[in-house]
GROMACS .gro file of C-alpha atoms in nm:
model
  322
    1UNK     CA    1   0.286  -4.019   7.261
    2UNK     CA    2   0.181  -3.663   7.168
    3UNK     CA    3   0.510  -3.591   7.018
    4UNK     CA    4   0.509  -3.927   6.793
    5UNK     CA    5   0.182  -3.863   6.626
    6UNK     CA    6   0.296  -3.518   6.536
    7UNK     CA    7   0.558  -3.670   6.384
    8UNK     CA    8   0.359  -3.943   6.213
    9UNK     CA    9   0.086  -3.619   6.057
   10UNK     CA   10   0.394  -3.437   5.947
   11UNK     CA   11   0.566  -3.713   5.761
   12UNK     CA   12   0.224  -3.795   5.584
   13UNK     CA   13   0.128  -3.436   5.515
   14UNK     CA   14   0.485  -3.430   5.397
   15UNK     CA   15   0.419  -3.784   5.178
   16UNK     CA   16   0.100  -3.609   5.044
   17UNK     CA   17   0.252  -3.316   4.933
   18UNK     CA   18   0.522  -3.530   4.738
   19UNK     CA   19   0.240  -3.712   4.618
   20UNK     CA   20   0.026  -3.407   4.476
   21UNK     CA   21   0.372  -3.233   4.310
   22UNK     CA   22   0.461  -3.564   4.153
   23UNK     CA   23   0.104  -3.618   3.985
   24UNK     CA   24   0.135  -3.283   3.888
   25UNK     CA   25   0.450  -3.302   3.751
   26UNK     CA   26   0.334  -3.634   3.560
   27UNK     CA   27  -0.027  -3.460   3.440
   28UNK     CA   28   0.198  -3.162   3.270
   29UNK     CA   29   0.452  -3.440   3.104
   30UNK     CA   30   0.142  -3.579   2.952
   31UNK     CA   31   0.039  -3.294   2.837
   32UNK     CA   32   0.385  -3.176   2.687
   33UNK     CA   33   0.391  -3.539   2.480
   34UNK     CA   34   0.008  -3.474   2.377
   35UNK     CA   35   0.118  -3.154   2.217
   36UNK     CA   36   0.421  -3.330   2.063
   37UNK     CA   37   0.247  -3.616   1.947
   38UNK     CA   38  -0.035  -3.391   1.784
   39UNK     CA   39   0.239  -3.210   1.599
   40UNK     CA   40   0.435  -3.484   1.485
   41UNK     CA   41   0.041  -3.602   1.368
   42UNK     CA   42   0.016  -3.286   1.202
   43UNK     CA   43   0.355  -3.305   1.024
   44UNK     CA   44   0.312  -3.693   0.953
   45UNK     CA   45   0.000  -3.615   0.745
   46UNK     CA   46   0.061  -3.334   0.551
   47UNK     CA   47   0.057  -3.451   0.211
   48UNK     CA   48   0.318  -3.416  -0.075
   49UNK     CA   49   0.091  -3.135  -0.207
   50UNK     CA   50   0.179  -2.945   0.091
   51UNK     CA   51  -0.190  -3.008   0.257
   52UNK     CA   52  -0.281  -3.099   0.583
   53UNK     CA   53  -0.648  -3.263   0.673
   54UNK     CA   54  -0.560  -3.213   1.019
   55UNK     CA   55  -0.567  -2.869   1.055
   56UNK     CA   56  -0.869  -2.812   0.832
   57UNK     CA   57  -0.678  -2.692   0.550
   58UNK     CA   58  -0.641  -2.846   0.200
   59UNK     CA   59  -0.482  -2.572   0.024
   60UNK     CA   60  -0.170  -2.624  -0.173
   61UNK     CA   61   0.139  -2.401  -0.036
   62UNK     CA   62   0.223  -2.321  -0.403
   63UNK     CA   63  -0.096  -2.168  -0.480
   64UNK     CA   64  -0.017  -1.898  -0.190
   65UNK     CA   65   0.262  -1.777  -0.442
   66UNK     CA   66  -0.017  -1.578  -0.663
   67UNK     CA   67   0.277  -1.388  -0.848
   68UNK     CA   68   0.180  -1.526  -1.205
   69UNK     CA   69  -0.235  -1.369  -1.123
   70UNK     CA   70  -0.357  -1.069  -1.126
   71UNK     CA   71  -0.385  -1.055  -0.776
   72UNK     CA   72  -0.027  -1.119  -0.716
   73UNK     CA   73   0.080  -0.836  -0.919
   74UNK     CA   74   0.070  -0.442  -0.999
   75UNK     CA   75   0.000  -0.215  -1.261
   76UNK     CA   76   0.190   0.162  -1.247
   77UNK     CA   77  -0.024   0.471  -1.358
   78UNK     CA   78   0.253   0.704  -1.358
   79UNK     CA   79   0.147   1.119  -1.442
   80UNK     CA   80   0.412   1.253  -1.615
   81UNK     CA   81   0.469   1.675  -1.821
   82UNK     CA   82   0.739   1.770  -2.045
   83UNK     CA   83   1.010   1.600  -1.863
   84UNK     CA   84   1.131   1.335  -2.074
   85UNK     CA   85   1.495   1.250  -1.888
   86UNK     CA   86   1.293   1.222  -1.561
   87UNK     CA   87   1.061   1.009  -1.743
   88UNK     CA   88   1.344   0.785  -1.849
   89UNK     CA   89   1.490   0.733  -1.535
   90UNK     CA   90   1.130   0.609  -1.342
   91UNK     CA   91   1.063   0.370  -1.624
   92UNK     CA   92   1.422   0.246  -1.608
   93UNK     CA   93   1.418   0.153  -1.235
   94UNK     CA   94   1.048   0.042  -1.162
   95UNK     CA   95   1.078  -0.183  -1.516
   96UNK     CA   96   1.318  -0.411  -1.254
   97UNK     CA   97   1.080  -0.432  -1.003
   98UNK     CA   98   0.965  -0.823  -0.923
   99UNK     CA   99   0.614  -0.804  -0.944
  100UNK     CA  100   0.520  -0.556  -1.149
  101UNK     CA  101   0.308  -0.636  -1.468
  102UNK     CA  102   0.259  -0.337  -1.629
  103UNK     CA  103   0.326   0.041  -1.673
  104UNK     CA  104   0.066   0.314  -1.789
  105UNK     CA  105   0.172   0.673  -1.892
  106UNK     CA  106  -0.082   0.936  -1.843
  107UNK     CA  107  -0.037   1.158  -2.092
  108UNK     CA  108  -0.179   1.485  -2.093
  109UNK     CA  109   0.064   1.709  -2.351
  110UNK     CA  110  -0.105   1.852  -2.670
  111UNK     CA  111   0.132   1.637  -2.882
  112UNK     CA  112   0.156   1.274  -2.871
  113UNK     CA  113   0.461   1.105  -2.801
  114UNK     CA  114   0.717   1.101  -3.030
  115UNK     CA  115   0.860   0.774  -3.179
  116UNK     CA  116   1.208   0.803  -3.063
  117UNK     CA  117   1.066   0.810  -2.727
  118UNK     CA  118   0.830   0.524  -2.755
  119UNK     CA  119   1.122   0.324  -2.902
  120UNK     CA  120   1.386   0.454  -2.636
  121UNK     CA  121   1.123   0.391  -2.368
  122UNK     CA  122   1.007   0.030  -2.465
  123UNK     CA  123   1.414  -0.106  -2.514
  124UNK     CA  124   1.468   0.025  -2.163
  125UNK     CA  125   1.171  -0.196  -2.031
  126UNK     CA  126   1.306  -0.492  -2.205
  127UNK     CA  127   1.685  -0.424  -2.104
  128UNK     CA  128   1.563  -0.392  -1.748
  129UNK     CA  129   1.264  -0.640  -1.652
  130UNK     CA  130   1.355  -0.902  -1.506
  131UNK     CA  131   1.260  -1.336  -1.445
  132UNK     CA  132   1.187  -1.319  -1.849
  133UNK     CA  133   0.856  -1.185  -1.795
  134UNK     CA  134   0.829  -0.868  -2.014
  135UNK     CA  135   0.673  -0.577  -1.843
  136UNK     CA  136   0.388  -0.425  -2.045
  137UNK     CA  137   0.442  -0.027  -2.141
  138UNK     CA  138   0.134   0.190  -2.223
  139UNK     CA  139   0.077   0.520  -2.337
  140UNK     CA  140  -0.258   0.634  -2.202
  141UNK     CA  141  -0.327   0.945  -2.445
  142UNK     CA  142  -0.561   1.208  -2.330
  143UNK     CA  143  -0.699   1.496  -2.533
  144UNK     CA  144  -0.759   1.769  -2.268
  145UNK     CA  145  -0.435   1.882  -2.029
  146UNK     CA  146  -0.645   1.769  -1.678
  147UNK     CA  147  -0.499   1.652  -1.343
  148UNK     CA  148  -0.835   1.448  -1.358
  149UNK     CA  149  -0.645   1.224  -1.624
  150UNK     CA  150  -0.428   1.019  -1.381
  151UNK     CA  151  -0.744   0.844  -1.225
  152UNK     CA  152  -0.957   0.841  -1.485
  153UNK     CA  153  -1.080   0.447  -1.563
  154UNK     CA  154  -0.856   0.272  -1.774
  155UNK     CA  155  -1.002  -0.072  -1.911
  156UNK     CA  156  -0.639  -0.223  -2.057
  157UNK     CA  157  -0.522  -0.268  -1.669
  158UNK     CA  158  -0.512  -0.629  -1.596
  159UNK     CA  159  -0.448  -0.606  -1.215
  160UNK     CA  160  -0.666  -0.497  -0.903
  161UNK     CA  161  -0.349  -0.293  -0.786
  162UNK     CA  162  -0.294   0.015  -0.884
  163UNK     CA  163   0.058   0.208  -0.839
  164UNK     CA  164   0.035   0.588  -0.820
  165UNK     CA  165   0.338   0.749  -0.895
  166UNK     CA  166   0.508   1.082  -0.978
  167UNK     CA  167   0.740   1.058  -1.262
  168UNK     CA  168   1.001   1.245  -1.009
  169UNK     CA  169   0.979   1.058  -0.731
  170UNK     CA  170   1.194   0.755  -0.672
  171UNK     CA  171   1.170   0.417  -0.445
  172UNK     CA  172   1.347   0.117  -0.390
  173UNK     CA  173   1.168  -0.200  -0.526
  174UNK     CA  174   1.202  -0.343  -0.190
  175UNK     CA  175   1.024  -0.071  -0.092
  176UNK     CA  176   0.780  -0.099  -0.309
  177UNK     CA  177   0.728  -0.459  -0.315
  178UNK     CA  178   0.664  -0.411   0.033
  179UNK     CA  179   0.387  -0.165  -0.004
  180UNK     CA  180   0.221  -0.377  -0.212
  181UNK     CA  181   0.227  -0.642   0.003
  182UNK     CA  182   0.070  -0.420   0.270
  183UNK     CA  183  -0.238  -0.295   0.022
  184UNK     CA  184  -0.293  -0.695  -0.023
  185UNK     CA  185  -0.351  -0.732   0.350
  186UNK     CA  186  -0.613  -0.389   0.300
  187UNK     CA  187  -0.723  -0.347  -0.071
  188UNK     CA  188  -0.978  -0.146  -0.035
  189UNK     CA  189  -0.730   0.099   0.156
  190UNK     CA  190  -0.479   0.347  -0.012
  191UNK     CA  191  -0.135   0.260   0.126
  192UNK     CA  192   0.110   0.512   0.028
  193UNK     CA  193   0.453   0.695   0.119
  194UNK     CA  194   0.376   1.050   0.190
  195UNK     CA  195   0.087   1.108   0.464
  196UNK     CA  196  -0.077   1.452   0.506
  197UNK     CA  197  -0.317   1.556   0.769
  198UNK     CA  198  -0.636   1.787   0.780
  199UNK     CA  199  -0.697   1.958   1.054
  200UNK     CA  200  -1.072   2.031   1.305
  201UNK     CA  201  -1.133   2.349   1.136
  202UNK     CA  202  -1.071   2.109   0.793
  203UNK     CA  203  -0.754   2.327   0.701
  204UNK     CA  204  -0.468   2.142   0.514
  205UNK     CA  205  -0.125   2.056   0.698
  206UNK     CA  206   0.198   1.889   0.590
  207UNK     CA  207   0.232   1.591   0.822
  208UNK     CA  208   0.445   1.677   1.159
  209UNK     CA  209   0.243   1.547   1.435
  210UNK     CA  210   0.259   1.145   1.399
  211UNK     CA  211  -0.115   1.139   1.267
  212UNK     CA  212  -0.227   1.145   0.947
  213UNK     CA  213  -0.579   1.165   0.745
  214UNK     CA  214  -0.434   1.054   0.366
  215UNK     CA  215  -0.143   0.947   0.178
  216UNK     CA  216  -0.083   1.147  -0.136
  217UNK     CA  217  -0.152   0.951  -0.464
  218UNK     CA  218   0.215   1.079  -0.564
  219UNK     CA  219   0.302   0.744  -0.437
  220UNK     CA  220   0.040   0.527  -0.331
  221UNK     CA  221  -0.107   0.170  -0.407
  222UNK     CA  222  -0.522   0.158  -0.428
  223UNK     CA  223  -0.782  -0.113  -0.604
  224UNK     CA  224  -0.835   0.024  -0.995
  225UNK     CA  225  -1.173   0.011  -0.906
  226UNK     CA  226  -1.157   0.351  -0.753
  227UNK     CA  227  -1.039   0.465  -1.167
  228UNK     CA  228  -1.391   0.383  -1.247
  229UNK     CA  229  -1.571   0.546  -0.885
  230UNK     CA  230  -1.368   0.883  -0.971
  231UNK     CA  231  -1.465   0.902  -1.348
  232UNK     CA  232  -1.815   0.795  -1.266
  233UNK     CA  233  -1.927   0.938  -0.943
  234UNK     CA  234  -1.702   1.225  -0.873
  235UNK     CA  235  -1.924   1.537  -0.876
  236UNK     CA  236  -1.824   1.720  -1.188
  237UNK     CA  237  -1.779   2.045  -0.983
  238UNK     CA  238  -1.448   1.907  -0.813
  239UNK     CA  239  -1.316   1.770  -1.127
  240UNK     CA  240  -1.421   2.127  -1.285
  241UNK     CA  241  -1.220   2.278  -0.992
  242UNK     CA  242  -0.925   2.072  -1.023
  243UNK     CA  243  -0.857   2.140  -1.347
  244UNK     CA  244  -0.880   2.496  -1.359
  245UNK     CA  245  -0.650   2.521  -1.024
  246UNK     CA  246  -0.445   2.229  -1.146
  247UNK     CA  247  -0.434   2.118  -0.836
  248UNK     CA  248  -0.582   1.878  -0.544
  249UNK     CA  249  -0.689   1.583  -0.715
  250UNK     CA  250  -0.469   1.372  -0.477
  251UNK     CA  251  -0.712   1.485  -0.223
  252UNK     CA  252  -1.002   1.452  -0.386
  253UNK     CA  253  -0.924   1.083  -0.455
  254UNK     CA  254  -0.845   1.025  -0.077
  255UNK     CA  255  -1.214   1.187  -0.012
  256UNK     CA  256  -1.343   0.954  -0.258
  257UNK     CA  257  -1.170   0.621  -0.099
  258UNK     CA  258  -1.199   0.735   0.267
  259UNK     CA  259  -1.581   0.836   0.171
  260UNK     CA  260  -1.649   0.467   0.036
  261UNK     CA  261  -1.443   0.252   0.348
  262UNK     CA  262  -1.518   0.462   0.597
  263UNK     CA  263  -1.132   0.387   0.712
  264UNK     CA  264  -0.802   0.538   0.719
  265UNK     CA  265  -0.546   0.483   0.486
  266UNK     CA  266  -0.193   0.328   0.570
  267UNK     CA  267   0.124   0.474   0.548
  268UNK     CA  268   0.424   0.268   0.494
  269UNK     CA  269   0.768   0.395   0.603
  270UNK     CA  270   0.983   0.390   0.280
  271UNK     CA  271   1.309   0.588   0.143
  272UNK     CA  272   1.231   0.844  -0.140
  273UNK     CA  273   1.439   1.029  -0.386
  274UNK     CA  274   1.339   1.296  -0.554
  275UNK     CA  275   1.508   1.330  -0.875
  276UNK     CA  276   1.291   1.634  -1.004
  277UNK     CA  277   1.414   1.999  -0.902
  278UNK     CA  278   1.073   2.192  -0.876
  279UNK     CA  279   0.674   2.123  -0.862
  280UNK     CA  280   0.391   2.259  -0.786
  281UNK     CA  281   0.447   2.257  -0.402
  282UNK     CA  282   0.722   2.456  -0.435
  283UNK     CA  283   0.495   2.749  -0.563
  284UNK     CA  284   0.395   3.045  -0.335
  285UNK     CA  285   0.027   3.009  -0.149
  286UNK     CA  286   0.052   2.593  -0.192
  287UNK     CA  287  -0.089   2.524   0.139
  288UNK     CA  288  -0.397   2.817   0.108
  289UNK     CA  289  -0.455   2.665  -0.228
  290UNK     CA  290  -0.480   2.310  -0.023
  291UNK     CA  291  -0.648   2.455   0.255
  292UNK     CA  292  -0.918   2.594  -0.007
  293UNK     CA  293  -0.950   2.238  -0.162
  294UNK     CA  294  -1.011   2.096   0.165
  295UNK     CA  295  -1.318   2.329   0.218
  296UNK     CA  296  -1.462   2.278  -0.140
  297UNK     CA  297  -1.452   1.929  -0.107
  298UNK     CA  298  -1.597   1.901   0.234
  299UNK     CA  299  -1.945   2.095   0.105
  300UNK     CA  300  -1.976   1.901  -0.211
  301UNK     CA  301  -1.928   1.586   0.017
  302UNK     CA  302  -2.162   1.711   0.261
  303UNK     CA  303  -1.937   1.630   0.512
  304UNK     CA  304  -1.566   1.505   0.633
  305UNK     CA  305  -1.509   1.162   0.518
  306UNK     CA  306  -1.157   1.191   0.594
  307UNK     CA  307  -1.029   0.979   0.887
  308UNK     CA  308  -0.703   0.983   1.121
  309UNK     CA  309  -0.460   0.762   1.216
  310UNK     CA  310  -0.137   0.737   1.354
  311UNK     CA  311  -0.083   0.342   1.191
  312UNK     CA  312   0.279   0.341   1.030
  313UNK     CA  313   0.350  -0.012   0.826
  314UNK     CA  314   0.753  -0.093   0.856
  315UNK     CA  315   0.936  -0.377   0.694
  316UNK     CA  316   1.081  -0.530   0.994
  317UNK     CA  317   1.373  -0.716   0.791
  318UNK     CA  318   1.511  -0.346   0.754
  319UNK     CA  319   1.510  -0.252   1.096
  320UNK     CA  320   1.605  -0.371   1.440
  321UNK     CA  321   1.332  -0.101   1.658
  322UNK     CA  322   1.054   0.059   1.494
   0.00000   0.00000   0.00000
């Protein structure tokens, strides 16, 4: 008698736990054809326009493709000396770059530019821009010979993005394209190619350790409103200094930015070829003279506004592991 009502609690402990595996089996079917059926609902009313009142969002997919605004594209301010075939070259390449709306020539040389080069300069910007939309060329002429010149505020740019570049330096527009797409995630942020670090005791370092404190404005992206916060609010005793040492105003604009955000910049990983054969980094004491920069800087600041990171931006379409 014993042994038969074991039996009988076993087979219905047994029938209950088929029971509870088979609801639960049937509650997470439901569930799978809820989340089906809500997508399909999604998908069935999304409108022609590419809008969906389901999700909350009425915004047409083309007007994410801002490439035609301002917003969508950049303006180059590229520094440039007494090196006319390196001159030629930049403009040639970055005139073929997708997004790019116009280019900006700081000139700083006690004669202006001569015609031949204007002419040479402006066929080569036709010849190489590209989708039929003409990229604009622009001589920015300046009367004194001042590193200050390549941020001062410059009222014919029609873009928020601003392209610092080196007449001898050299990337991909996939590269750069890519950059820019980074600074429109952060615009208040630099986002450049070559990172630099400062040190505790605020001495200057070329960047080794994996952290970084600024990107170098020999290549870097950054909102043109920072043209106007340089010309305007930059102590006059830095731009004083950097003109007579002709040197450091990269790092007084990354004191400026990193001074207003209170954030890092971003460095983006990115090929570069250098297609000049000297600078000024190449002269003897560079880094003291950097080092010294750093500590002028840091008193008329009042402080270290610079901040470190070790954030690295990498186009994952190039690369498998990064």
């Amino acid at each position: 008698m014993k042994s038969s009502l074991a039996i009988n609690r076993r087979m219905v402990f047994k029938l209950r736990q088929v029971g509870i595996s088979t609801l639960g089996s049937l509650k997470i079917k439901i569930l799978l054809c809820g989340c089906v059926a809500l997508t399909l609902l999604a998908v069935a009313n999304r409108n022609r326009d590419g809008s969906s009142s389901l999700l909350g969002w009425t915004g047409d997919v083309a007007s994410l493709d801002r490439s035609s605004s301002p917003w969508g594209r950049y303006a180059i301010v590229m520094n440039t000396w007494k090196r006319y075939d390196l001159l030629k070259k930049s403009i040639a390449h970055y005139a073929s770059c997708p997004r790019l709306e116009s280019i900006h020539i700081v000139w700083s040389e006690p004669d202006p530019p001569s015609d031949s080069l204007k002419i040479f300069l402006n066929h080569v910007v036709q010849l190489n821009s590209i989708n039929g939309r003409p990229v604009e060329l622009i001589f920015d002429i300046n009367k004194e010979d001042s590193l200050n010149n390549r941020f001062k505020e410059n009222k014919d740019l029609k873009t928020d993005a601003v392209f610092s570049i080196d007449n001898d330096v050299i990337f991909p527009c996939s590269s750069v394209e890519f950059a820019f797409t980074v600074w429109q995630s952060a615009p208040d942020t630099m986002v450049g190619y070559v990172p630099r670090k400062h040190w505790v005791d605020e001495t200057w370092s070329v960047w080794w350790t994996g952290t970084y404190s600024m990107v170098l404005s020999k290549a870097a992206f950054f909102h043109k409103k920072y043209l106007k916060l340089y010309t305007d609010e930059m102590p006059a005793s830095i731009k004083e200094y950097i003109t007579r040492n002709r040197n450091c105003e990269d790092i007084a604009m990354s004191f400026l930015v990193a001074n207003t955000t209170g954030a890092p910049p971003i460095w983006v990983k990115g090929k570069i070829f250098e297609i000049g054969s000297t600078g000024i980094s190449s002269l003897g004491g560079h880094s003291e003279k950097r080092t010294q920069c750093v500590d002028k800087f840091v008193a008329e600041f009042g402080r270290m506004p610079l901040v470190s990171t070790s954030l690295k931006a990498v186009d994952s379409h190039n690369v498998w592991f990064w």
